[in-house]
XYZ file of C-alpha atoms in Angstrom:
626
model
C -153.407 -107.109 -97.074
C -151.735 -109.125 -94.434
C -153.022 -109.891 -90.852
C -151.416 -110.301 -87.917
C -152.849 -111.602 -84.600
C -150.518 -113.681 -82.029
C -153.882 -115.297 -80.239
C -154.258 -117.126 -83.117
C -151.046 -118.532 -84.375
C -149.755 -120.645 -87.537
C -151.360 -118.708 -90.073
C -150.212 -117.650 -93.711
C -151.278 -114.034 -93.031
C -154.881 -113.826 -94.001
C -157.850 -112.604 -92.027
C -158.847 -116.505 -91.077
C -155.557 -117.606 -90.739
C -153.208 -114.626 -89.691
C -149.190 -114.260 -88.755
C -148.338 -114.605 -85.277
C -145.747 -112.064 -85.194
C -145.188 -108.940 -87.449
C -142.091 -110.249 -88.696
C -143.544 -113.051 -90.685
C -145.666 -110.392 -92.193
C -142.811 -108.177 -93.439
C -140.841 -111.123 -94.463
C -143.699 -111.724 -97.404
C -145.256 -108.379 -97.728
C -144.643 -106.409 -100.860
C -144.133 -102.586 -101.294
C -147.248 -100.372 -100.653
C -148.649 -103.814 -98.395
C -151.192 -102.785 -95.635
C -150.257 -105.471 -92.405
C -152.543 -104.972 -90.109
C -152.450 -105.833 -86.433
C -155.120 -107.136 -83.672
C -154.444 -106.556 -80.258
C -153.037 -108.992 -78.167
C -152.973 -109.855 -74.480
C -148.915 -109.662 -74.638
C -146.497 -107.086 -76.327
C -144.995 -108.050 -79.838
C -141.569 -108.196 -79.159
C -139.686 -107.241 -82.016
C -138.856 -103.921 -84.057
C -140.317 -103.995 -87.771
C -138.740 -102.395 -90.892
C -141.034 -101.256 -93.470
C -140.774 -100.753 -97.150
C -141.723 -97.785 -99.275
C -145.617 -97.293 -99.029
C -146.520 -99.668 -96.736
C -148.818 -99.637 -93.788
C -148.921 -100.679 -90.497
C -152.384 -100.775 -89.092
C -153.263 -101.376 -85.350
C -157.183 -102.253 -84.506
C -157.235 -99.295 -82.771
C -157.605 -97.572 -85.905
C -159.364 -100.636 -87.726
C -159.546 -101.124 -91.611
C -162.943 -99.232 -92.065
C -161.494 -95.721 -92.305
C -158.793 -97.284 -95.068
C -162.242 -98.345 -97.064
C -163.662 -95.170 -96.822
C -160.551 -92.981 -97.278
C -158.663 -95.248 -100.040
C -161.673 -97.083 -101.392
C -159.220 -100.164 -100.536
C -160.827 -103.541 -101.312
C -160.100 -105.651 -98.139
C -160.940 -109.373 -97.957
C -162.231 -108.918 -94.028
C -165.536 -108.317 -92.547
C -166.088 -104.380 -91.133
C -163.373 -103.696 -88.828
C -164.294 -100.509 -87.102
C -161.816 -99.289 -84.667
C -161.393 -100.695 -81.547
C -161.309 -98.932 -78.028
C -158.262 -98.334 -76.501
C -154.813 -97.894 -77.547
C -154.098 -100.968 -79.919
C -151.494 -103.317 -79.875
C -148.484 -102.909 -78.455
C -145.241 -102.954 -80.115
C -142.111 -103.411 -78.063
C -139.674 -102.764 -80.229
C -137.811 -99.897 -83.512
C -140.144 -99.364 -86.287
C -138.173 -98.290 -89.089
C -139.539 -96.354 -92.027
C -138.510 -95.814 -95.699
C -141.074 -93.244 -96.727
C -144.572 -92.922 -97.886
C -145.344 -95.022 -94.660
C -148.719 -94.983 -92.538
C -148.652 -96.265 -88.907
C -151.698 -95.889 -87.157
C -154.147 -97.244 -84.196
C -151.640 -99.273 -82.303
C -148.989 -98.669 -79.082
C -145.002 -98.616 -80.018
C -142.800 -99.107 -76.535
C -139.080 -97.706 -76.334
C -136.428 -98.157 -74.223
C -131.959 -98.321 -74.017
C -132.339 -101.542 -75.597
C -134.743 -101.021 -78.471
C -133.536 -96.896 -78.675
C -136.046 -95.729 -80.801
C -140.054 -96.107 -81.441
C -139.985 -94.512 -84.716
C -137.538 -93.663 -86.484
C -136.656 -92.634 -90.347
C -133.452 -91.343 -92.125
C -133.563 -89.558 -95.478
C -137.367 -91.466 -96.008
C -138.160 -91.416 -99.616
C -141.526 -90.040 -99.283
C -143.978 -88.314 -96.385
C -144.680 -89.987 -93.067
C -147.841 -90.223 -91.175
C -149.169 -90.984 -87.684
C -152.416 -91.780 -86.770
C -154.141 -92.578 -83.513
C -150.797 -93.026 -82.514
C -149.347 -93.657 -78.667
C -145.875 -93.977 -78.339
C -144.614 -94.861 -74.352
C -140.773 -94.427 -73.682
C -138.542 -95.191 -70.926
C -134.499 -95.274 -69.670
C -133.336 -93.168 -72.472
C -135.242 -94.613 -75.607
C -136.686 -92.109 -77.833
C -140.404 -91.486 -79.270
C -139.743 -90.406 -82.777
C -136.477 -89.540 -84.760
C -136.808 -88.494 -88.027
C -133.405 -87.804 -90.198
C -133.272 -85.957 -93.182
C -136.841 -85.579 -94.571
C -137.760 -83.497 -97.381
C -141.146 -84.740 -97.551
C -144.032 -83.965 -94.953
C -144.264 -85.465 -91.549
C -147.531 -85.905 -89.885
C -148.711 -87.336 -86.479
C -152.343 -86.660 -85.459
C -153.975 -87.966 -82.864
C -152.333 -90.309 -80.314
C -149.854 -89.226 -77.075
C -146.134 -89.444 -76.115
C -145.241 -90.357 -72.881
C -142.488 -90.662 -71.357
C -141.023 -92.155 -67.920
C -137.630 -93.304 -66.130
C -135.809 -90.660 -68.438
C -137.426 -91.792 -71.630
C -136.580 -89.447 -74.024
C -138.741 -88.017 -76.723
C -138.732 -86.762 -80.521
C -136.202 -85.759 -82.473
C -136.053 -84.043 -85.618
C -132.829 -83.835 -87.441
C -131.816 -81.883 -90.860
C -133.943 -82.112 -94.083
C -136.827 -79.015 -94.415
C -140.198 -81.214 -94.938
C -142.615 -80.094 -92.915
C -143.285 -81.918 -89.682
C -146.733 -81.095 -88.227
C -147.588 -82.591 -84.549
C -151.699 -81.937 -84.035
C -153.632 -83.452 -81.033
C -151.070 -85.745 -80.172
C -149.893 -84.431 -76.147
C -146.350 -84.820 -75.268
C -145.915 -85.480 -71.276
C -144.115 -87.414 -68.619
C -140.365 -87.486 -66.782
C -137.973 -87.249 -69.475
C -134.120 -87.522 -70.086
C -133.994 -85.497 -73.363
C -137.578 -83.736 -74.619
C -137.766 -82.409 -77.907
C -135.025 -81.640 -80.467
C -134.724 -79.803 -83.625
C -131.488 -79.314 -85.598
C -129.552 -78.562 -88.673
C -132.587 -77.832 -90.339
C -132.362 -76.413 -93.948
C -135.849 -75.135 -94.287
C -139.684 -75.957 -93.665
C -141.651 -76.111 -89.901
C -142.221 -78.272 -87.671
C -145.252 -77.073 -85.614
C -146.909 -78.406 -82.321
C -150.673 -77.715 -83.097
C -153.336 -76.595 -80.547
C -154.202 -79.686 -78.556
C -150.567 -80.960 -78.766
C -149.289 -79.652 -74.962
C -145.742 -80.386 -74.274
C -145.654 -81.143 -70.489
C -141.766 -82.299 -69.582
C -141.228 -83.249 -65.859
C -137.822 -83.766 -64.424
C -135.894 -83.885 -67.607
C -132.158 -84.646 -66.629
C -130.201 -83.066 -69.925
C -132.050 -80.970 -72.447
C -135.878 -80.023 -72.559
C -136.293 -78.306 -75.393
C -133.416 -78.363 -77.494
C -133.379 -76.389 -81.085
C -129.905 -75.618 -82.802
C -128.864 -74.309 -86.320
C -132.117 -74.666 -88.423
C -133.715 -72.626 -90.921
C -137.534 -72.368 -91.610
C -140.009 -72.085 -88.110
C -140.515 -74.108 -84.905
C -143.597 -73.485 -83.481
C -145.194 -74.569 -80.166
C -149.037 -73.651 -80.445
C -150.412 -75.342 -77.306
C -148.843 -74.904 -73.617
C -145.017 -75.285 -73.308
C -144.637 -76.527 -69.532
C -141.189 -77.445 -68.531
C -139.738 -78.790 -64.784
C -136.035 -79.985 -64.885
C -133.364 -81.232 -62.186
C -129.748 -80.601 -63.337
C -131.157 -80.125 -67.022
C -131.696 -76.779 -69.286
C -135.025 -76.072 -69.390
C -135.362 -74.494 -73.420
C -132.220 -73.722 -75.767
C -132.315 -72.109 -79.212
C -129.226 -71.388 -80.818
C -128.878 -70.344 -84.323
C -132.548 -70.263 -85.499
C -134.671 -68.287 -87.834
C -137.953 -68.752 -86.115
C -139.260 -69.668 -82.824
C -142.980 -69.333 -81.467
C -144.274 -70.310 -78.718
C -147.389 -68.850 -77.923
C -149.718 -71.283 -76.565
C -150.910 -69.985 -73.240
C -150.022 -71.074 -70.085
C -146.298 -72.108 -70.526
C -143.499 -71.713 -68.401
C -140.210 -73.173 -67.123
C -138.564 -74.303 -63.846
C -135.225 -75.906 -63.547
C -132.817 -76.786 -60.343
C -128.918 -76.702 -61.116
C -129.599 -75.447 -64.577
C -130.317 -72.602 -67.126
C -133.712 -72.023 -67.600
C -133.190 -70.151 -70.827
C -130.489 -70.225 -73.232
C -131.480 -68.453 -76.709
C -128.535 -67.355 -78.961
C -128.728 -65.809 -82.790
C -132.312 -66.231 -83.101
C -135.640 -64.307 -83.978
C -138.517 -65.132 -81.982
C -141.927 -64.887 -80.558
C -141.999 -66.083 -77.390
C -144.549 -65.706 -74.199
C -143.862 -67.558 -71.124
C -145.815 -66.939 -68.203
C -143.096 -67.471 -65.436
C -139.677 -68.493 -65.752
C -138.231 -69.620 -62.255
C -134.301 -71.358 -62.084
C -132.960 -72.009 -58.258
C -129.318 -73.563 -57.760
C -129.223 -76.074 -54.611
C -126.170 -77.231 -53.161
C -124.327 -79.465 -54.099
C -125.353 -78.815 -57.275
C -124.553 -74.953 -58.578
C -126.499 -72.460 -61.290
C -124.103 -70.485 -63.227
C -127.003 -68.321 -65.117
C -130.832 -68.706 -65.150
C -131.645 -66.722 -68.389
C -128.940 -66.132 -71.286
C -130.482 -64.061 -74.230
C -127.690 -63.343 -77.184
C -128.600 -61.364 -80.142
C -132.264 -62.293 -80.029
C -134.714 -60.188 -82.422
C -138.540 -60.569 -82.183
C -140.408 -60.390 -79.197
C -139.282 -62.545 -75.901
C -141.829 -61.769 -72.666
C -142.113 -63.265 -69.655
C -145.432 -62.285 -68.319
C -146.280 -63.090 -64.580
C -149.684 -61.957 -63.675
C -150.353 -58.111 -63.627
C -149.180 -56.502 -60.737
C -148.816 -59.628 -58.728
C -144.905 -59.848 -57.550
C -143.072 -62.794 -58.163
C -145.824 -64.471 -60.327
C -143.336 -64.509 -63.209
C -141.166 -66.554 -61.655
C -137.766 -66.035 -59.286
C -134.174 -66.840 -59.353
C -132.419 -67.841 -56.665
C -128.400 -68.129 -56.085
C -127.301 -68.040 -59.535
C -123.600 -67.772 -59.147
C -122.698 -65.522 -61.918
C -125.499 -63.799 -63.413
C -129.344 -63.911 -62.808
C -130.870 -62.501 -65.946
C -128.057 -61.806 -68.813
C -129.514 -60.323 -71.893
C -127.480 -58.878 -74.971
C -127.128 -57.406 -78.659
C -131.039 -58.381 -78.482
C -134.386 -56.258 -78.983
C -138.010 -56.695 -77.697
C -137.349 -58.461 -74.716
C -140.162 -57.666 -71.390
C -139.855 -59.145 -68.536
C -142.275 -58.687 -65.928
C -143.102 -59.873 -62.077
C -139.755 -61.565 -61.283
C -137.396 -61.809 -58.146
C -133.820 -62.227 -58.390
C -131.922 -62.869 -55.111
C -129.227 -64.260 -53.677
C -126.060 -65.203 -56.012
C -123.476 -63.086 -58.138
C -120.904 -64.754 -55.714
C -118.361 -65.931 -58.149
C -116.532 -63.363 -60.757
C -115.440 -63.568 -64.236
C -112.233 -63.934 -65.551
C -111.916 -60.722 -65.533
C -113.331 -58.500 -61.879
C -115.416 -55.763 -62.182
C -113.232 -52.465 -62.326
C -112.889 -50.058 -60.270
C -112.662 -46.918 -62.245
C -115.702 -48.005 -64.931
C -115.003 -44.478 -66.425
C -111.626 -45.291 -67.604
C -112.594 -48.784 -68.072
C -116.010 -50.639 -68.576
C -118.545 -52.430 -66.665
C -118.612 -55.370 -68.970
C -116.949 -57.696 -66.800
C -119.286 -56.689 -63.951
C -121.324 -59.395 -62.534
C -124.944 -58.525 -61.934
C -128.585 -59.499 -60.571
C -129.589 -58.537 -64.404
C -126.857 -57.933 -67.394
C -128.140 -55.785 -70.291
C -125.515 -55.007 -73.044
C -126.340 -53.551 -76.109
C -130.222 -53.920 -75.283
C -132.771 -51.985 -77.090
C -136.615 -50.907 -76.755
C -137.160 -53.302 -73.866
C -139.261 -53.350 -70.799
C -138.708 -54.255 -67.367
C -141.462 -53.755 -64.647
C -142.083 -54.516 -61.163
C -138.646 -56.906 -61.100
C -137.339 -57.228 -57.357
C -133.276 -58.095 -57.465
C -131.857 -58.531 -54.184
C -129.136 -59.824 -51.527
C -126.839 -60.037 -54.946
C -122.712 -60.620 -54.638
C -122.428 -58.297 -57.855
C -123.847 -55.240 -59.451
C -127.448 -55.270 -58.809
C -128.588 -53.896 -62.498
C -125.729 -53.548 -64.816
C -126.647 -52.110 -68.293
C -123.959 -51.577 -71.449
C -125.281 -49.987 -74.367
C -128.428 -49.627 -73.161
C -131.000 -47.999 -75.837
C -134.670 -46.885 -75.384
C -135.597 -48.781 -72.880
C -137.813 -48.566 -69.673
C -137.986 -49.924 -66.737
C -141.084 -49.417 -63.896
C -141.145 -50.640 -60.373
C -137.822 -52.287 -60.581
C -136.303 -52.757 -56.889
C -133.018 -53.035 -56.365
C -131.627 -53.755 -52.384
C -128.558 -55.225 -50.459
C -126.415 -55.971 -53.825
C -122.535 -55.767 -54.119
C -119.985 -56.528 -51.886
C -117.300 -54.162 -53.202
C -117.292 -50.278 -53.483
C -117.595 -50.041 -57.163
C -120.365 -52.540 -57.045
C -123.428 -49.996 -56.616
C -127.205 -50.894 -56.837
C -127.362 -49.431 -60.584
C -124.237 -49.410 -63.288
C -124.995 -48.037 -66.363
C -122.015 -48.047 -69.433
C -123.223 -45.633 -71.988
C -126.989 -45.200 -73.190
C -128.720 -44.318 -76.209
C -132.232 -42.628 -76.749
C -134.458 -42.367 -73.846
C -134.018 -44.547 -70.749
C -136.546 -44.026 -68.206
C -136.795 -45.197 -64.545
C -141.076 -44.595 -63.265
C -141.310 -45.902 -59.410
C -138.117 -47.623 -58.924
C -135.418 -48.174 -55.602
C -132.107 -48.426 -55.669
C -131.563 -49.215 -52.020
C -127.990 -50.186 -49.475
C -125.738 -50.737 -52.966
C -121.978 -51.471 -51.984
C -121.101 -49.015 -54.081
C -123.985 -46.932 -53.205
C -127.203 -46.217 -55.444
C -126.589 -45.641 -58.764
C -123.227 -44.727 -61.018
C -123.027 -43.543 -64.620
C -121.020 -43.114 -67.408
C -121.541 -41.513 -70.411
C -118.423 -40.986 -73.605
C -119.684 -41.240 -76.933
C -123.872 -41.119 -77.419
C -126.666 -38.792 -76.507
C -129.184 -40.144 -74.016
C -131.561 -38.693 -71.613
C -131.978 -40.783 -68.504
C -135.251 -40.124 -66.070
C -135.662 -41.057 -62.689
C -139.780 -40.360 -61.786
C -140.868 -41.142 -58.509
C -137.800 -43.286 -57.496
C -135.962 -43.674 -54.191
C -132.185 -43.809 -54.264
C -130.670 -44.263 -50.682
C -128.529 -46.205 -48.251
C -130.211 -46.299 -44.584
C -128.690 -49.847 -44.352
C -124.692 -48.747 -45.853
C -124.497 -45.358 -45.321
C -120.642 -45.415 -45.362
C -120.517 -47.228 -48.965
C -119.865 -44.709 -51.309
C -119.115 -41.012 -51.920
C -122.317 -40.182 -53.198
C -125.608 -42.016 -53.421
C -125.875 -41.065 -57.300
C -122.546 -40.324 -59.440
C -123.001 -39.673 -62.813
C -120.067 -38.982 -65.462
C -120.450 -37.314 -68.659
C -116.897 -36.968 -71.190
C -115.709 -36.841 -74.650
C -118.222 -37.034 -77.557
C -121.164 -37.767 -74.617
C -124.441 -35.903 -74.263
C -126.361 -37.009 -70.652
C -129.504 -35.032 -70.087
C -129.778 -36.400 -66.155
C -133.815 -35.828 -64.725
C -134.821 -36.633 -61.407
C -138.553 -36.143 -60.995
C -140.433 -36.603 -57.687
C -137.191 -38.880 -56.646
C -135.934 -38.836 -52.803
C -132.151 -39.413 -52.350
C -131.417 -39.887 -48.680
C -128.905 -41.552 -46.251
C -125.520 -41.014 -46.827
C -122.442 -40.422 -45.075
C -121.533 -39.175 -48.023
C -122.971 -36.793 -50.959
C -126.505 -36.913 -52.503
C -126.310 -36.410 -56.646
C -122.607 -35.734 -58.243
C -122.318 -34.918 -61.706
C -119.028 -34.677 -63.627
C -118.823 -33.060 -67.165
C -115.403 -33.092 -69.180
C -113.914 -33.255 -72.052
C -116.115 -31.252 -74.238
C -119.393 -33.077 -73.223
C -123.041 -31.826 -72.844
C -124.507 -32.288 -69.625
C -127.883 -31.306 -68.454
C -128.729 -32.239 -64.955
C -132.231 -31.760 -64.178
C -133.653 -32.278 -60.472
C -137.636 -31.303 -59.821
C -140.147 -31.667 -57.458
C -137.512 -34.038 -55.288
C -135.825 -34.705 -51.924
C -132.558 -35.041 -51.107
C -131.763 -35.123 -47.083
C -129.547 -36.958 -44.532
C -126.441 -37.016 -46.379
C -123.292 -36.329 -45.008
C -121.663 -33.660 -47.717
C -123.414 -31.585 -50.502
C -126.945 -32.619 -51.836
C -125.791 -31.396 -55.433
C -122.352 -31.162 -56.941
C -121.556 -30.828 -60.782
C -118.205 -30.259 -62.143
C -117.291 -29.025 -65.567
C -113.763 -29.128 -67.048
C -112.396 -28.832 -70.250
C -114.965 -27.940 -73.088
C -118.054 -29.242 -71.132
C -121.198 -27.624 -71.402
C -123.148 -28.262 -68.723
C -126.852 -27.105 -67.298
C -128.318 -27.108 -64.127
C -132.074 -26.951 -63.504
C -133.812 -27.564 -59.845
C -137.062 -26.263 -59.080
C -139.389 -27.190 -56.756
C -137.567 -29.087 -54.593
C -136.425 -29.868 -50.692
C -132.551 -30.214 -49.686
C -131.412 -30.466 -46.401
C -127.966 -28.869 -45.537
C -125.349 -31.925 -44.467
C -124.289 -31.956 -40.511
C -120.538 -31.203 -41.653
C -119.964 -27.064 -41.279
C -119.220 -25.019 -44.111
C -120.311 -27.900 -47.176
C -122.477 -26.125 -49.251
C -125.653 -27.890 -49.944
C -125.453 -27.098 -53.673
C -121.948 -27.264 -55.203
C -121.141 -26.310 -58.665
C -117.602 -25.981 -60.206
C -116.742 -25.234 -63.587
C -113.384 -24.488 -63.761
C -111.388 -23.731 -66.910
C -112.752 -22.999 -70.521
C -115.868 -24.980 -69.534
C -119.474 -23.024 -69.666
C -122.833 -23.772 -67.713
C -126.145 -22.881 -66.785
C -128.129 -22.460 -62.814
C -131.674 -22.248 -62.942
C -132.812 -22.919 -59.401
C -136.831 -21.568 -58.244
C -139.236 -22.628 -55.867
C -137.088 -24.729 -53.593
C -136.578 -25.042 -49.940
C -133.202 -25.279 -49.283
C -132.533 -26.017 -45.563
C -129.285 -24.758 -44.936
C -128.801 -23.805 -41.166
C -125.053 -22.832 -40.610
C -123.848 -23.853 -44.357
C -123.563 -22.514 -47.420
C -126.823 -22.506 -49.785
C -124.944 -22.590 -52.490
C -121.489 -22.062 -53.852
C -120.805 -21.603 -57.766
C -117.377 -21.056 -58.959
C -116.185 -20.215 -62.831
C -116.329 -17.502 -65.011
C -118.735 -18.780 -67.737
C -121.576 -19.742 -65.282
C -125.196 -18.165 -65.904
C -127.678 -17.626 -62.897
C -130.933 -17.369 -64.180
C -132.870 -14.762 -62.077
C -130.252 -13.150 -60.042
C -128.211 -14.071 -56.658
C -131.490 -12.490 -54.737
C -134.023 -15.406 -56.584
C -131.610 -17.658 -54.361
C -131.747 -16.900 -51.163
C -134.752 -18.652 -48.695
C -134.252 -16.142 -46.063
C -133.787 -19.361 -43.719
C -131.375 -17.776 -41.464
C -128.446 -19.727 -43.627
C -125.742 -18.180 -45.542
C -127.605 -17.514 -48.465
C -124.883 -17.614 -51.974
C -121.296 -17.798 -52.968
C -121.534 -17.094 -56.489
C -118.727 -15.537 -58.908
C -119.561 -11.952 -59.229
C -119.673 -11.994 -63.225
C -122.402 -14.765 -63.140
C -125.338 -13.022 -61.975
C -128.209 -10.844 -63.266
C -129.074 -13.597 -66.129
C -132.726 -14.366 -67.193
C -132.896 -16.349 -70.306
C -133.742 -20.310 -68.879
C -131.024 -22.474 -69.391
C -132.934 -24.435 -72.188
């Protein structure tokens, strides 16, 4: 046992006559030495390297708990611990393994660069009753390399000026932080990397709170085993990402209360990782001069990844604001829900590649958007505003059973083919319950369909363009060709204002198409409410019933338009509708291999309109069409 105590100096280490300075201690000390180390009005100034086993003992922990726990003979009177936080140490401690550091105050800062730190230590580490203060880029802990345990409980990290904070690099012993809160302004926060195995976990009562972190809050790259956050993850940053993960096999963080805001930065950037992850709000905002290129990447995430907000409270899960290419880009992931969230402004600058024109021939891929989904599947969006967008508003690839509820979609796009809703192929069920799709440039909605079966339903939506009425040929255009099946519902849905059509469907090249339209409204457009098109080997079905249409203004459209021409078969089941047609057609159906379920005479309102146009050889049928 050596003591250390620079009030009293000129000592030869013992309790009567102790070092003045810790470096007089290790100079002497022997392996598995306890030094322990009274408080002092001053700082020690001066970093410490200890051996294997040794301790370094602050009198904020005192020397009775070492009696008790290690039955240690000691040749001092009780030393309970003190109040307070110890003795501080301005300077690097450097470990070598089996190493205890506990009850005192280590300082860090550019010039010392690191409080603790430990590469390849030949044994485990601990921290007790620990507080470690950093400042203009000097680090709390780094630890290099471990295969043996880490421990730090009890204690605090804080950090100011951009002091940076712990660091946990390769090796796959376990590193467990418990009670020991990590807050303050920070330049880096917390980092975990190459990683070959093992978890490092912060315990309940371990908060990380990072404020006005300048590079990297949460940084974890390339590791095996599990990083956990069990108490609140609270991140602010300015010019900073808020939380990256990139090639992990196991993030948690699920302590309540946690969420992310950044300025001039990603918020969330998560790539090739499997997760558990609940944040409460997630809000990134790009503020000139500065710029925000994307607020939330997700790449080929599996797990669960939710972003919360409070139930039915809009906005309370946080908003982006003028993210230049993308607001919310999600891909080749599963289990993501987001919930509550704005996204305005933005989408003003393009990819490499623009957005085409012709997405049938093409793809949307390229598309900027308000929120990307590509290969997404069984995920949940609900009661997401996206609005005043350069791009696409909500631009889905590959989408596969997933929902989305009260998801409002206004003023996006400033090109034709940018519409409010863009949707590249679909798998399973996608369904659409209360949602808007409101003044797109390229009008409300637009989809393609070419090589998987999906059924896509619209329940109680609006689609319309009061604001753009000139933007687009039809407020919903839907496309259905080669190996594609699209079953198409609209259910209680009102599709109104347009200078052009209302709902166009085109089947071709031997696809299935079923366009279902019930219980909904389509008025105030300029050309037919319904139009479907068959060619080639398409199969297509038509079902409305119980629904209102309004004729257009222009003469001689017919409200409902259907055209199969060629080898190409179908199905019109229409009942209980109103169909307002004043000096216009009711309905006109062309091709030989159309059936009319019910007769011409089930057609005709009586309205004072001209009733049918139907090919004679399609009539009299009264099987449903499905």
């Amino acid at each position: 046992m050596i003591f250390v105590d620079s009030n009293r100096a000129g000592g030869g280490g013992s309790y009567d006559r102790p070092f003045a300075t810790i470096r007089e201690a290790t100079a002497v000390s022997r392996p598995s030495e306890v030094i322990f180390v009274a408080e002092a009005p001053t700082p020690y100034e001066e970093s410490v390297t200890l051996q294997r086993g040794q301790m370094l003992i602050g009198s904020a922990f005192g020397l009775d708990v070492l009696r008790a726990e290690s039955h240690m003979e000691i040749d001092a009177p009780p030393l309970p611990a003190a109040t307070g936080t110890g003795p501080v140490i301005h300077g690097m401690i450097t470990l070598a393994g089996d190493n205890t550091v506990a009850g005192l105050t280590v300082t860090a800062d550019r010039k010392t660069g690191v409080a603790l730190s430990a590469d390849w230590p030949q044994g485990p580490l601990t921290f007790r009753k620990l507080y470690v203060r950093t400042s203009n880029d000097g680090w709390g802990l780094y630890v290099g390399n471990t295969l043996f345990p880490v421990t730090w409980s009890g204690g605090s990290l804080d950090a100011a000026d951009h002091g940076s904070g712990i660091l946990i690099n390769g090796g796959n012993g376990n590193v467990s932080i418990d009670h020991v809160p990590v807050s303050g302004d920070f330049g880096d926060g917390i980092g975990v990397r190459a990683r070959t195995g093992g978890s490092v976990v912060f315990h309940d009562g371990s908060p990380v709170r990072i404020r006005n972190s300048t590079r990297e809050a949460v940084a974890l790259s390339d590791s095996k085993g599990s990083i956990r956050f069990d108490s609140p993850l609270q991140i602010t940053t300015s010019d900073g990402r808020g939380f990256v993960a990139t090639n992990v096999s196991s993030v948690s963080v699920s302590g309540g209360s946690s969420w992310i805001e950044t300025t001039n930065a990603s918020a969330i950037f998560i790539r090739d990782a499997s997760v558990q992850i609940v944040l409460d709000r997630v809000t990134a905002t790009g503020v000139a001069p500065g710029k925000l290129v994307e607020a939330i990447t997700i790449d080929k995430v599996r797990g669960s990844f939710q972003i919360t907000g409070d139930s039915g409270q809009p906005d309370s899960g946080g908003t982006i604001r003028d993210a230049l290419s993308y607001g919310i880009r999600v891909t080749q992931s599963t289990g993501v829900q987001m919930r509550n969230m704005r996204i305005s402004g933005g989408g003003t600058v393009a990819s490499t590649e623009e957005c085409p024109e012709d997405v049938p021939k093409l793809t949307n891929l390229r598309c900027r958007a308000g929120l990307y989904l590509r290969h997404v599947e069984k995920s949940a969006f609900e009661n997401l505003t996206i609005e005043d967008n350069g791009g696409v508003g909500l631009n889905a690839n590959n989408l596969i059973d997933t929902t989305f509820a009260d998801v409002r979609v206004s003023r996006t796009g400033h090109k034709s083919f940018e519409p409010a809703l863009l949707i590249d192929e679909a798998r399973g069920e996608i369904r659409f319950t209360r949602c808007a799709f409101l003044d797109g440039a390229g009008g409300g909605i637009v989809i393609e369909q070419r090589f998987n079966p999906a059924q896509m339903i619209f329940d109680r939506c609006e689609i319309g363009a009061p604001a753009r009425p000139a933007a687009a040929p039809a407020l919903v255009r839907a496309t259905a060709g080669g190996e594609g099946r699209l079953d198409l519902q609209f259910v209680n849905t009102s599709v109104h204002d347009n200078a052009g059509g209302g709902i166009s469907f085109l089947a071709g090249d031997g696809a299935g198409a079923t366009l279902t339209i019930r219980d909904s409204h389509v008025d105030r457009v300029g050309s037919s409410a319904v139009s479907v098109s068959g060619s080639g080997h398409a199969t297509t079905s038509i079902i409305i019933t119980g629904s209102h249409f309004v004729a257009p203004a222009v003469r001689d459209v017919p409200l409902v338009d259907i055209d199969l021409a060629g080898l190409s078969g179908g199905c019109l089941e229409i009942a209980g509708n109103e169909l307002v047609g004043g000096a216009n057609p009711l309905l006109r159906a062309r091709g030989s291999q159309i059936r009319v379920v019910g007769g011409v005479e089930a057609l005709s309102p009586g309205n004072g309109g001209i009733p049918v146009s139907v090919d004679p050889s399609a009539t009299g049928v009264t099987e449903p069409c499905r």
